[in-house]
Coordinates of C-alpha atoms (C1' of nucleotides) in Angstrom, one line a residue:
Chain A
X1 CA 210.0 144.1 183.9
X2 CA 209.3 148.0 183.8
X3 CA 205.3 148.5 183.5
X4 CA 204.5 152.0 182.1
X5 CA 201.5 153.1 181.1
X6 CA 200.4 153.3 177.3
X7 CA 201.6 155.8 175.1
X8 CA 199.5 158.9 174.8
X9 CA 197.8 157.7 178.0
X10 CA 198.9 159.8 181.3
X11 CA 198.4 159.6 185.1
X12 CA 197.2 163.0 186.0
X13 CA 199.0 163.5 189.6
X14 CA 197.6 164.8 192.7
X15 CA 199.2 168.2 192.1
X16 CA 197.6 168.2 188.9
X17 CA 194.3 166.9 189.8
X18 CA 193.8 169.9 192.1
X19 CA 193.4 172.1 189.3
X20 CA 191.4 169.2 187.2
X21 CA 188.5 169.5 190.1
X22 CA 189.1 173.5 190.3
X23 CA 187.9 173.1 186.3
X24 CA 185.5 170.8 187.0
X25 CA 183.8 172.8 189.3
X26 CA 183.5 175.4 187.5
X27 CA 182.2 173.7 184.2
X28 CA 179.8 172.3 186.3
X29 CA 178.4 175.3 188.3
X30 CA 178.2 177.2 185.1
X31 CA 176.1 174.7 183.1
X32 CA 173.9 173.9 186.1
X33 CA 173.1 177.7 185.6
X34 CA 172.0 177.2 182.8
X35 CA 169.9 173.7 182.9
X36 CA 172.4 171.7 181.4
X37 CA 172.2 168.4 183.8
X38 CA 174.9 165.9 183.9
X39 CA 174.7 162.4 181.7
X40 CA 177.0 159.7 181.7
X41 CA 177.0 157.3 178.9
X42 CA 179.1 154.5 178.9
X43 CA 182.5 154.6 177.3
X44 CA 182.2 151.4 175.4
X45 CA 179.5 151.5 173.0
X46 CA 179.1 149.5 170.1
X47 CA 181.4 150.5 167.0
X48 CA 179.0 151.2 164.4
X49 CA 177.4 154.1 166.7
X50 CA 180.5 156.4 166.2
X51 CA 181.1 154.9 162.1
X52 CA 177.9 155.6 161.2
X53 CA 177.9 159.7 163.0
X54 CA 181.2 160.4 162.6
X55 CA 181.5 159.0 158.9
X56 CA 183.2 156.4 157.4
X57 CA 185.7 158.8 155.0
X58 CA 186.6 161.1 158.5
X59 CA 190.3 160.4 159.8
X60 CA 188.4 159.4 163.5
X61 CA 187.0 156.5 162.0
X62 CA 189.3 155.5 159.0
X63 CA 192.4 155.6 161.5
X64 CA 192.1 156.7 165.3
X65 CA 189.3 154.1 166.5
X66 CA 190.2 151.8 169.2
X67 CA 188.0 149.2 167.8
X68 CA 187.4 145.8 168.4
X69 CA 185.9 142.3 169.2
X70 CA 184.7 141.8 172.5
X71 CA 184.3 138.1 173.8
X72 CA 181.3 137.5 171.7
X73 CA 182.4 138.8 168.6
X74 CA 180.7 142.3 169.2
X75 CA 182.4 145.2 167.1
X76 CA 182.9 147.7 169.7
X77 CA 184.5 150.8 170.4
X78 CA 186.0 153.1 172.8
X79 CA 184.5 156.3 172.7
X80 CA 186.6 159.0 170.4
X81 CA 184.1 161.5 171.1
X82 CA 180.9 162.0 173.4
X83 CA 178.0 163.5 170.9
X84 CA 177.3 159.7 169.3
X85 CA 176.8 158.3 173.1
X86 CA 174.2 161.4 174.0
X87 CA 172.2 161.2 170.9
X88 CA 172.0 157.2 171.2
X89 CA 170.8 158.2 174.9
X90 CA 168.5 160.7 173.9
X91 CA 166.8 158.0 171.8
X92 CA 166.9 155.2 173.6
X93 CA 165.3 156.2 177.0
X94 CA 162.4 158.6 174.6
X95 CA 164.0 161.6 175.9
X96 CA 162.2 163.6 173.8
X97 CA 159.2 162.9 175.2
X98 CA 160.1 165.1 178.1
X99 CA 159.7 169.1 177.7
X100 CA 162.1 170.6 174.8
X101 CA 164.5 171.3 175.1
X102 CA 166.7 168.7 176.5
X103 CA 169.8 170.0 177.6
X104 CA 173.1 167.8 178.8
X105 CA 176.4 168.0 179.5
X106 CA 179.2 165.2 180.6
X107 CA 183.0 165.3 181.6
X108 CA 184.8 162.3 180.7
X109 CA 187.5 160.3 178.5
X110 CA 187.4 159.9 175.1
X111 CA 190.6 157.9 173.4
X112 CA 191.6 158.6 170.1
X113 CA 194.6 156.3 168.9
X114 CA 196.6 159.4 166.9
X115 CA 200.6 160.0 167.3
X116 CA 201.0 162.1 170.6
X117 CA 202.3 165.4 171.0
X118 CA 201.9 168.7 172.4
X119 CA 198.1 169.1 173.6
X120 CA 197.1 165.6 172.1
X121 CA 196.5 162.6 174.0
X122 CA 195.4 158.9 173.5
X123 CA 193.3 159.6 176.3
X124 CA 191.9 162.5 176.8
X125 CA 189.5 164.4 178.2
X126 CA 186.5 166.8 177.2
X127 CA 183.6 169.1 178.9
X128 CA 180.8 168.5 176.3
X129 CA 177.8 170.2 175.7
X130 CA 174.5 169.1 174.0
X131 CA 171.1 170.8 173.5
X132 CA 167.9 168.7 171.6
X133 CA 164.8 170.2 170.3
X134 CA 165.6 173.9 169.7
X135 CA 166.1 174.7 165.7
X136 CA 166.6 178.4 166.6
X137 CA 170.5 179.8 166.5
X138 CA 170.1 181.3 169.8
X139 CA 171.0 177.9 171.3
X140 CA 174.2 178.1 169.6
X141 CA 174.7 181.4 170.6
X142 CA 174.3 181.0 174.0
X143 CA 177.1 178.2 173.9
X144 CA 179.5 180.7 172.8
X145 CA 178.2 182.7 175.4
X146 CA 178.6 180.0 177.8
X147 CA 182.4 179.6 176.7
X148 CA 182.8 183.1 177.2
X149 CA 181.8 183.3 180.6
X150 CA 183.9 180.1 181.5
X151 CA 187.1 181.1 179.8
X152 CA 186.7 184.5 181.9
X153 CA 186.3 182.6 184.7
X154 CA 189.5 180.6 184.8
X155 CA 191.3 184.1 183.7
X156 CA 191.5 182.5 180.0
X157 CA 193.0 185.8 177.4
X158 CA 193.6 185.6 173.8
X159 CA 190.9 183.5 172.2
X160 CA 189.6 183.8 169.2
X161 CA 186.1 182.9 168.2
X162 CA 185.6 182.0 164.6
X163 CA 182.6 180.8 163.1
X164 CA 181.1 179.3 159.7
X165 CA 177.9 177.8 158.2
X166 CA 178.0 174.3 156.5
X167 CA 175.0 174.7 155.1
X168 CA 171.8 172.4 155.0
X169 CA 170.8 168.5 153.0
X170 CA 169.4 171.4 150.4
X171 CA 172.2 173.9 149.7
X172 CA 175.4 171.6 150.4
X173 CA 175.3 169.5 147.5
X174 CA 175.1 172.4 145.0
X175 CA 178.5 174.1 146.8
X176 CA 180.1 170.5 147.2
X177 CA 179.4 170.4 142.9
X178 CA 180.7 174.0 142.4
X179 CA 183.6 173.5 144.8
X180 CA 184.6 170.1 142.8
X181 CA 184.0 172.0 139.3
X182 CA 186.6 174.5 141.0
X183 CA 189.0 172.1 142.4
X184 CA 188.6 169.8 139.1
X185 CA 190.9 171.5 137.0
X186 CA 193.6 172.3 139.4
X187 CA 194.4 169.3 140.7
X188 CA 197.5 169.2 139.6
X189 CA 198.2 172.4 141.7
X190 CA 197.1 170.8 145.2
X191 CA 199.8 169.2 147.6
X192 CA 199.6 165.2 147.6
X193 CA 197.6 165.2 150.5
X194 CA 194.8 167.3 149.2
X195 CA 195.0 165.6 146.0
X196 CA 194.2 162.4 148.0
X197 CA 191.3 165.0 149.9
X198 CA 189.5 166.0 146.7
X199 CA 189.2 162.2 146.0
X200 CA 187.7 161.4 149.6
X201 CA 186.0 164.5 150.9
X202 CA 186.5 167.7 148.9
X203 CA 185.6 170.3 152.1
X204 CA 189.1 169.0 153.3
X205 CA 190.8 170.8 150.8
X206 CA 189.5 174.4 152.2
X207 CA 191.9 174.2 155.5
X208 CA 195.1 173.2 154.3
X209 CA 198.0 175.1 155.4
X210 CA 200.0 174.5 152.5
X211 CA 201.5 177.5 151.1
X212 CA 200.5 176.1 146.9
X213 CA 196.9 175.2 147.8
X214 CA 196.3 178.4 149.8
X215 CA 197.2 179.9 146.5
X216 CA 194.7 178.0 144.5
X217 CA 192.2 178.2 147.0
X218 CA 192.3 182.3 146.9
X219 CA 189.4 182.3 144.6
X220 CA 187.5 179.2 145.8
X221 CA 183.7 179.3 146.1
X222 CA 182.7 179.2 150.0
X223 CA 179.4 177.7 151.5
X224 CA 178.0 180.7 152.8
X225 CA 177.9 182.4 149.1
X226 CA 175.6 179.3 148.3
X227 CA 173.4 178.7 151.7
X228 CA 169.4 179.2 151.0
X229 CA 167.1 180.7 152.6
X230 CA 166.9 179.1 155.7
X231 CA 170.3 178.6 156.3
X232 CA 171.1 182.2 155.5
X233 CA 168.5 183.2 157.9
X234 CA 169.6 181.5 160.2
X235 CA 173.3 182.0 160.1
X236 CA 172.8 186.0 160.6
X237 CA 170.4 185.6 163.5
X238 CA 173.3 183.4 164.9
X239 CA 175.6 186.3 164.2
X240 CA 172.8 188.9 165.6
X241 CA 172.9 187.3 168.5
X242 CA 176.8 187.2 168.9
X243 CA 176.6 190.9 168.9
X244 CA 173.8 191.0 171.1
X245 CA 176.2 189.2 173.5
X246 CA 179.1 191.5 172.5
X247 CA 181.2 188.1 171.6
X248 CA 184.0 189.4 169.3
X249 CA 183.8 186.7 166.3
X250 CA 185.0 186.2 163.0
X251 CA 183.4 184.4 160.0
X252 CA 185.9 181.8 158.5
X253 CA 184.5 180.3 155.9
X254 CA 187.5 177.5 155.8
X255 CA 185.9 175.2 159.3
X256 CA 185.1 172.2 158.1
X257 CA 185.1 170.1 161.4
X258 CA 186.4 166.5 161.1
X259 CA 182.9 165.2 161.4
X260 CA 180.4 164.4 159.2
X261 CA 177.2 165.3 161.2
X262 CA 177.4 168.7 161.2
X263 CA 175.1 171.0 159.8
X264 CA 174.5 174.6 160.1
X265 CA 176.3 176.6 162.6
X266 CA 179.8 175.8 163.3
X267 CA 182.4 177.3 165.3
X268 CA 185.8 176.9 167.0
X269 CA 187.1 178.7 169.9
X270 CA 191.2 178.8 169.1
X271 CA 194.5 180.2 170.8
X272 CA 197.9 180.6 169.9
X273 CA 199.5 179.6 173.0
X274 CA 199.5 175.5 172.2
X275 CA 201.9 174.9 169.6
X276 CA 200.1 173.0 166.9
X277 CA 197.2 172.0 168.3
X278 CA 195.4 175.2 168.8
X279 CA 191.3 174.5 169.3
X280 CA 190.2 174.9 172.9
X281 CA 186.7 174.3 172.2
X282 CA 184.3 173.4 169.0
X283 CA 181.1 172.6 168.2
X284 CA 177.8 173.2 165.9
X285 CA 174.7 172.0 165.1
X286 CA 173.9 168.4 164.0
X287 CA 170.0 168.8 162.7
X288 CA 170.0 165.5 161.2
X289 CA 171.7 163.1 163.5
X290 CA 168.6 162.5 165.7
X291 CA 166.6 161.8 162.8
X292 CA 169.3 159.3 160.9
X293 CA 169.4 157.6 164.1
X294 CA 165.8 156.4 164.0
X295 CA 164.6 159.1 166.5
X296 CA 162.2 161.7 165.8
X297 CA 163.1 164.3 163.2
X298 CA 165.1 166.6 166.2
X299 CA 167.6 170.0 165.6
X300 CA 170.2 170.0 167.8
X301 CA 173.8 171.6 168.7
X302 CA 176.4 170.8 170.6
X303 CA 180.1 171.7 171.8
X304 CA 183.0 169.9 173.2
X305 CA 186.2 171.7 175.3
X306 CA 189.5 169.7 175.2
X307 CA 190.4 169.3 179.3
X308 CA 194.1 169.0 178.7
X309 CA 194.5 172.0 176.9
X310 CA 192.4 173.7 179.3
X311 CA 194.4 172.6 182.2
X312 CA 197.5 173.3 180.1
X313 CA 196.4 176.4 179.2
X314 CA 195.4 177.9 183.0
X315 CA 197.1 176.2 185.3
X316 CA 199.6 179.4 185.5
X317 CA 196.5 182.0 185.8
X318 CA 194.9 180.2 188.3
X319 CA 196.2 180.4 191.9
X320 CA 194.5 177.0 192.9
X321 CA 193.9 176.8 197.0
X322 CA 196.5 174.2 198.1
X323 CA 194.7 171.0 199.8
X324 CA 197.5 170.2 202.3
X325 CA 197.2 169.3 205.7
X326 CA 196.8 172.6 207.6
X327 CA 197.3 170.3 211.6
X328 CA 199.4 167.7 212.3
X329 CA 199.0 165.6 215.4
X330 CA 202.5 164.3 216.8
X331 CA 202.5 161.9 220.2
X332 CA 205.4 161.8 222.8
X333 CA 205.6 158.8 224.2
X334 CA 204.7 154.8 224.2
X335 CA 200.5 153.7 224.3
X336 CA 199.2 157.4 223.2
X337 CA 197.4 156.1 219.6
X338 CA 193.9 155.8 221.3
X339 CA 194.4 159.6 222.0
X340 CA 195.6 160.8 218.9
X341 CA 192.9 159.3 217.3
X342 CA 190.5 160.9 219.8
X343 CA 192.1 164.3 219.1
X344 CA 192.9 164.0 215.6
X345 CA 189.4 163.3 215.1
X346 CA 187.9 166.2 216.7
X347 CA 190.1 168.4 214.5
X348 CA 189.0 166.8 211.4
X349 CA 185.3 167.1 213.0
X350 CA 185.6 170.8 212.2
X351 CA 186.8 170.4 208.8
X352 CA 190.7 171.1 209.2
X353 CA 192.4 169.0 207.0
X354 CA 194.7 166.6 209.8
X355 CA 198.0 164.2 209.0
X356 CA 199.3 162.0 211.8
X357 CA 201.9 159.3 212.3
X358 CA 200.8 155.7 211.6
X359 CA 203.6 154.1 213.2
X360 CA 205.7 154.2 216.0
X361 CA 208.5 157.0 214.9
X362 CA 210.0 159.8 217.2
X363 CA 209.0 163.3 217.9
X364 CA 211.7 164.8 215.8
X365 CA 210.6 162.8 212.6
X366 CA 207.4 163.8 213.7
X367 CA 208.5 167.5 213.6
X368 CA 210.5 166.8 210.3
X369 CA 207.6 165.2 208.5
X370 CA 205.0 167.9 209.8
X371 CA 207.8 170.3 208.5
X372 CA 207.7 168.9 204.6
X373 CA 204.2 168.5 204.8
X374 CA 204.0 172.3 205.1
X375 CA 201.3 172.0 208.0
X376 CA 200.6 175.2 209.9
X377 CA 199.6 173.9 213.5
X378 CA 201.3 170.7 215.3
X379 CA 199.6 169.5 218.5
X380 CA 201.5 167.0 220.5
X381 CA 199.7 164.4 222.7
X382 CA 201.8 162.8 225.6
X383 CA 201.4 162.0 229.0
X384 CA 201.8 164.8 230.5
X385 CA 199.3 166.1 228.1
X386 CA 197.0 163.4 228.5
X387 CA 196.6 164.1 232.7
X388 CA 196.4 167.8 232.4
X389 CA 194.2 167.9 229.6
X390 CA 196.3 170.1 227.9
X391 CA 197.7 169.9 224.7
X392 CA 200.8 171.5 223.6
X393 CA 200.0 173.4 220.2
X394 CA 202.7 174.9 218.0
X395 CA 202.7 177.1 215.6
X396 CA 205.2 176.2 212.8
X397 CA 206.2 178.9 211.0
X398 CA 207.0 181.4 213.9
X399 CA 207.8 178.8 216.0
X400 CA 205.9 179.6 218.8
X401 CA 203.9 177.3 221.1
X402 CA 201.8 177.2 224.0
X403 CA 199.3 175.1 225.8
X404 CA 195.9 174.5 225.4
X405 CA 192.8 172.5 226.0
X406 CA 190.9 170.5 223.0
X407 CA 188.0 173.2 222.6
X408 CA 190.6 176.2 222.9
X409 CA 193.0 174.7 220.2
X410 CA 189.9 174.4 218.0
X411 CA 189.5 177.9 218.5
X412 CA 193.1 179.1 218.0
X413 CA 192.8 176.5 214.7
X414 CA 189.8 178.5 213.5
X415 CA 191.3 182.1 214.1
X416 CA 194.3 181.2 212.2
X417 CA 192.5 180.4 209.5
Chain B
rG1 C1' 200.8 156.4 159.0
rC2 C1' 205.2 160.1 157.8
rG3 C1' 209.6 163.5 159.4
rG4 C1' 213.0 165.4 163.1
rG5 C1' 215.2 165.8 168.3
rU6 C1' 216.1 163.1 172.9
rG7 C1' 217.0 158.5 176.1
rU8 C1' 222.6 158.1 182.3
rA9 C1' 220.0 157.9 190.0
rG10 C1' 213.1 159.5 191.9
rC11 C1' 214.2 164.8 189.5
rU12 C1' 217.7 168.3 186.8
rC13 C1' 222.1 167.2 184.4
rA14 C1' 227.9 165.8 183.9
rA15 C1' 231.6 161.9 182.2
rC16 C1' 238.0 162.7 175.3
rG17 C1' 236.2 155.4 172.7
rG18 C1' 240.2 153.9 178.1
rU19 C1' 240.3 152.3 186.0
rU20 C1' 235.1 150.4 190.1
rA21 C1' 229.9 156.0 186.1
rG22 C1' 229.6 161.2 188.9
rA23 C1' 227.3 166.3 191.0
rG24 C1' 223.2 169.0 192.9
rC25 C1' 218.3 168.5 194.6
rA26 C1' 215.0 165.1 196.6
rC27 C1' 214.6 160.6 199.8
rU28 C1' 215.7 157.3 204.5
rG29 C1' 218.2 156.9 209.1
rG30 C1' 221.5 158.9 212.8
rA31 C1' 224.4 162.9 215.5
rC32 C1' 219.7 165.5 218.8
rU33 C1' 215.8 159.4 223.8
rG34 C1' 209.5 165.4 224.3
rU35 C1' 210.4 169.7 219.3
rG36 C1' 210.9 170.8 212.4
rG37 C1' 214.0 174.4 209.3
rC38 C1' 220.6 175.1 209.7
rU39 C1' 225.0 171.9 209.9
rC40 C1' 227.5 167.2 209.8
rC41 C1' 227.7 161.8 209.1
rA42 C1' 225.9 157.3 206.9
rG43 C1' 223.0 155.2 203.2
rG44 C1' 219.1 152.6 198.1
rU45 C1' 220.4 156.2 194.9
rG46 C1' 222.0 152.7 188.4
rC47 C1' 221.1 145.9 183.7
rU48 C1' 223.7 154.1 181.2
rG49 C1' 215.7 152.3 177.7
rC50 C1' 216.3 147.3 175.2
rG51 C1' 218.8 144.0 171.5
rG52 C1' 222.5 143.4 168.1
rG53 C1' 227.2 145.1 165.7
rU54 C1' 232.3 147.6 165.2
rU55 C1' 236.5 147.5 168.7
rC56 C1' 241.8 144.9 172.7
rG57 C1' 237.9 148.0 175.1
rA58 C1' 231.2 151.1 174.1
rG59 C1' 227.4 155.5 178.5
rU60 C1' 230.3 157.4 174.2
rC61 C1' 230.5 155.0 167.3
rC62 C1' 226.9 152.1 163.8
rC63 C1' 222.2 149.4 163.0
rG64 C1' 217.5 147.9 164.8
rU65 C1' 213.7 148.4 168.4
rC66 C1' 210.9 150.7 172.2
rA67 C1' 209.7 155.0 174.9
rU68 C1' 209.3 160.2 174.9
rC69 C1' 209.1 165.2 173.0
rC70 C1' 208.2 168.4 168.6
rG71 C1' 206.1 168.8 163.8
rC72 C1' 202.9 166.7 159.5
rC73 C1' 198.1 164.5 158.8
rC74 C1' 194.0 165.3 161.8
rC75 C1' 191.6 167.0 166.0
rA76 C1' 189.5 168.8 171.8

RNA sequence: GCGGGUGUAGCUCAACGGUUAGAGCACUGGACUGUGGCUCCAGGUGCUGCGGGUUCGAGUCCCGUCAUCCGCCCCA
């Protein structure tokens, strides 16, 4: 019986993983930059965490959870996205008793149990963001900011930022009424699936693609035409800021987000070069979520990239240092593995990444297998070598060789470097 | 959950419904017993995804199923 893994979940490879860590890294330097230190909630949490932030009407929640009873009965869940773990954290340890703001990032899976295809996983993976106790839109600013710099770091082009304003608990409801006054009468006019929208979640309607409801939703009402004070304020300091940071946005006042928590602020960071699935990055604020989890009454804001598309999306542009082995130590002759270990050891000492035969195999499949491994340098150990003290070094892809003691092939090793 | 494409060796792919299913690459060993690449030889390369059906005969046609890819929904 064939055992394969589970759809939409992949083994990411060695040669993959290289560039997975070169990401990494750099996600990680960045953020540390600016004060965002690493937190790692557990994947399993219990269900209602993610139903109640998410929202019971959202697609996560009515269809992608893995969800289920653990051996007590518990309802629990495997994570489908990392903001709901960080906020329960935040609370439950009294985070924000410690100095605002409080500022986190993590890099992890998150499983989502959707139909795979092109840039969407069971499994995947995302580098997200979260910032508590700052109500000001320079927080949000600075994680577009942030993206910016890291997307120009891994030689990202052709990203578009796009950003919109939900509006607040006091101006929503008014736009959700006018926007169901406007859809209320031209029902009939929207495909099935928006029909089935209005019903549900009426601020679905505003991103169809479909040709008919684009046409009905020409003259819809937006949010921003209704935001108060306070949001409005805020909304164009978030924009003020964007241009102090020369970030090249638009407004698009048709992001909804598939979550329920946001509020305020929200943005996407999109490409063309994925097919259908076109978001790199998203985020926004989430001013209430704190609060409606029982903490204290905290703003906050937050982002998520999706790793996979990332990877996806750079592995061409990025020339990713190759971590092959660089020496490999060959014997000639019978009772020489105390010596290989001696040598092979000193080599790897000084940092040279070192391959050697495990078992008994002869010189030329030595050579051969120190050929496909692509090493540079191949020091032999044999008798001979082991009474003069002199090792016989080889250089693989001139082909020359010579001899040499221990310290001196360390230097040659170093030189060619 | 819905629609479409594709399933043959580890990989890329051939084979009119008709012998024992092939090629290239990769892999392992040898020719070459202390020297890789080139060449040659030998060799695993396989329940043709799985299960039914049609047929004298199915890798090939039909149905189902599973997997995968692409799209829809939705999202990172």
């Amino acid at each position: 019986m064939k055992l394969n893994s589970l759809r939409g979940m992949q083994d990411i490879l060695p040669e993959e993983s290289h560039v997975w860590q070169h990401i990494e890294e750099n996600a990680r330097g960045l953020l540390e930059l600016y004060n965002y230190n690493e937190i790692r909630p557990p994947i399993l949490e219990q269900a209602e965490l993610f139903l109640r932030s998410i929202g019971e009407d959202t697609d996560i929640v009515e269809k992608e959870m893995y969800i289920f009873n653990d051996k007590k009965g518990r309802r629990v869940a495997l994570r489908p996205e990392g903001t709901a773990s960080v906020v329960r954290a935040y609370i439950q340890n009294s985070l924000f008793n410690n100095p605002s703001p409080q500022k986190f990032y993590y890099i992890g899976p998150m499983f989502r149990y959707e139909r795979p295809q092109k840039g969407r996983l069971r499994q995947f993976h995302q580098i997200g963001v979260e910032c508590f106790g700052i109500a000001a839109p320079s927080v949000e600013a600075e994680m577009l900011w942030i993206l910016k710099q890291f997307f120009k770091k891994l030689n990202l082009k052709n990203l578009t930022y796009e950003i919109n304003s939900l509006g607040c608990k006091k101006c929503r409801p008014s736009y959700k009424e006018s926007l169901f006054n406007f859809l209320n009468h031209k029902i009939e006019n929207l495909c099935s699936d928006c029909q089935r929208r209005f019903v549900k979640n009426p601020l679905r309607v505003l991103d169809c693609k479909v040709p008919g409801c684009r046409e009905v939703l020409k003259d819809v009402p937006v949010m921003i035409d209704f935001l108060c004070n306070d949001c409005k304020t805020h909304f164009f300091g978030f924009q003020k800021e964007l241009e102090d940071y020369e970030i090249k946005y638009s407004v698009n006042p048709h992001i909804v987000r598939g979550l329920d928590y946001y509020t305020g602020t929200v943005f996407e960071v999109t490409t063309t070069m994925l097919g259908a699935q076109n978001a790199v990055a998203a985020g926004g604020r989430y001013d209430d979520l704190v609060g409606y989890f029982g903490g204290p009454k905290t703003p906050a804001a937050g982002f998520a990239i999706g790793m996979e598309r990332l990877v996806e999306l750079s592995k061409d542009n990025l020339s990713i240092e190759s971590k092959k082995p660089i020496v490999y130590v060959a014997y000639a002759g019978k009772g020489l593995d105390r010596e290989v270990k001696r040598v092979i050891s000193e080599i790897r000492k000084e940092g040279f990444i070192a391959e050697r035969a495990y078992e008994d195999i002869s010189l030329k499949n030595q050579l051969k297998k120190a050929d496909k491994l692509g090493v540079e340098w191949v020091i032999i150990v044999g008798e001979e070598e082991i009474k003069s003290s002199l090792y016989k070094w080889k250089k693989m892809k001139e082909g020359t060789q010579g001899e040499a003691g221990l310290e001196e092939i360390i230097k040659l090793l170093r030189e060619g470097r």
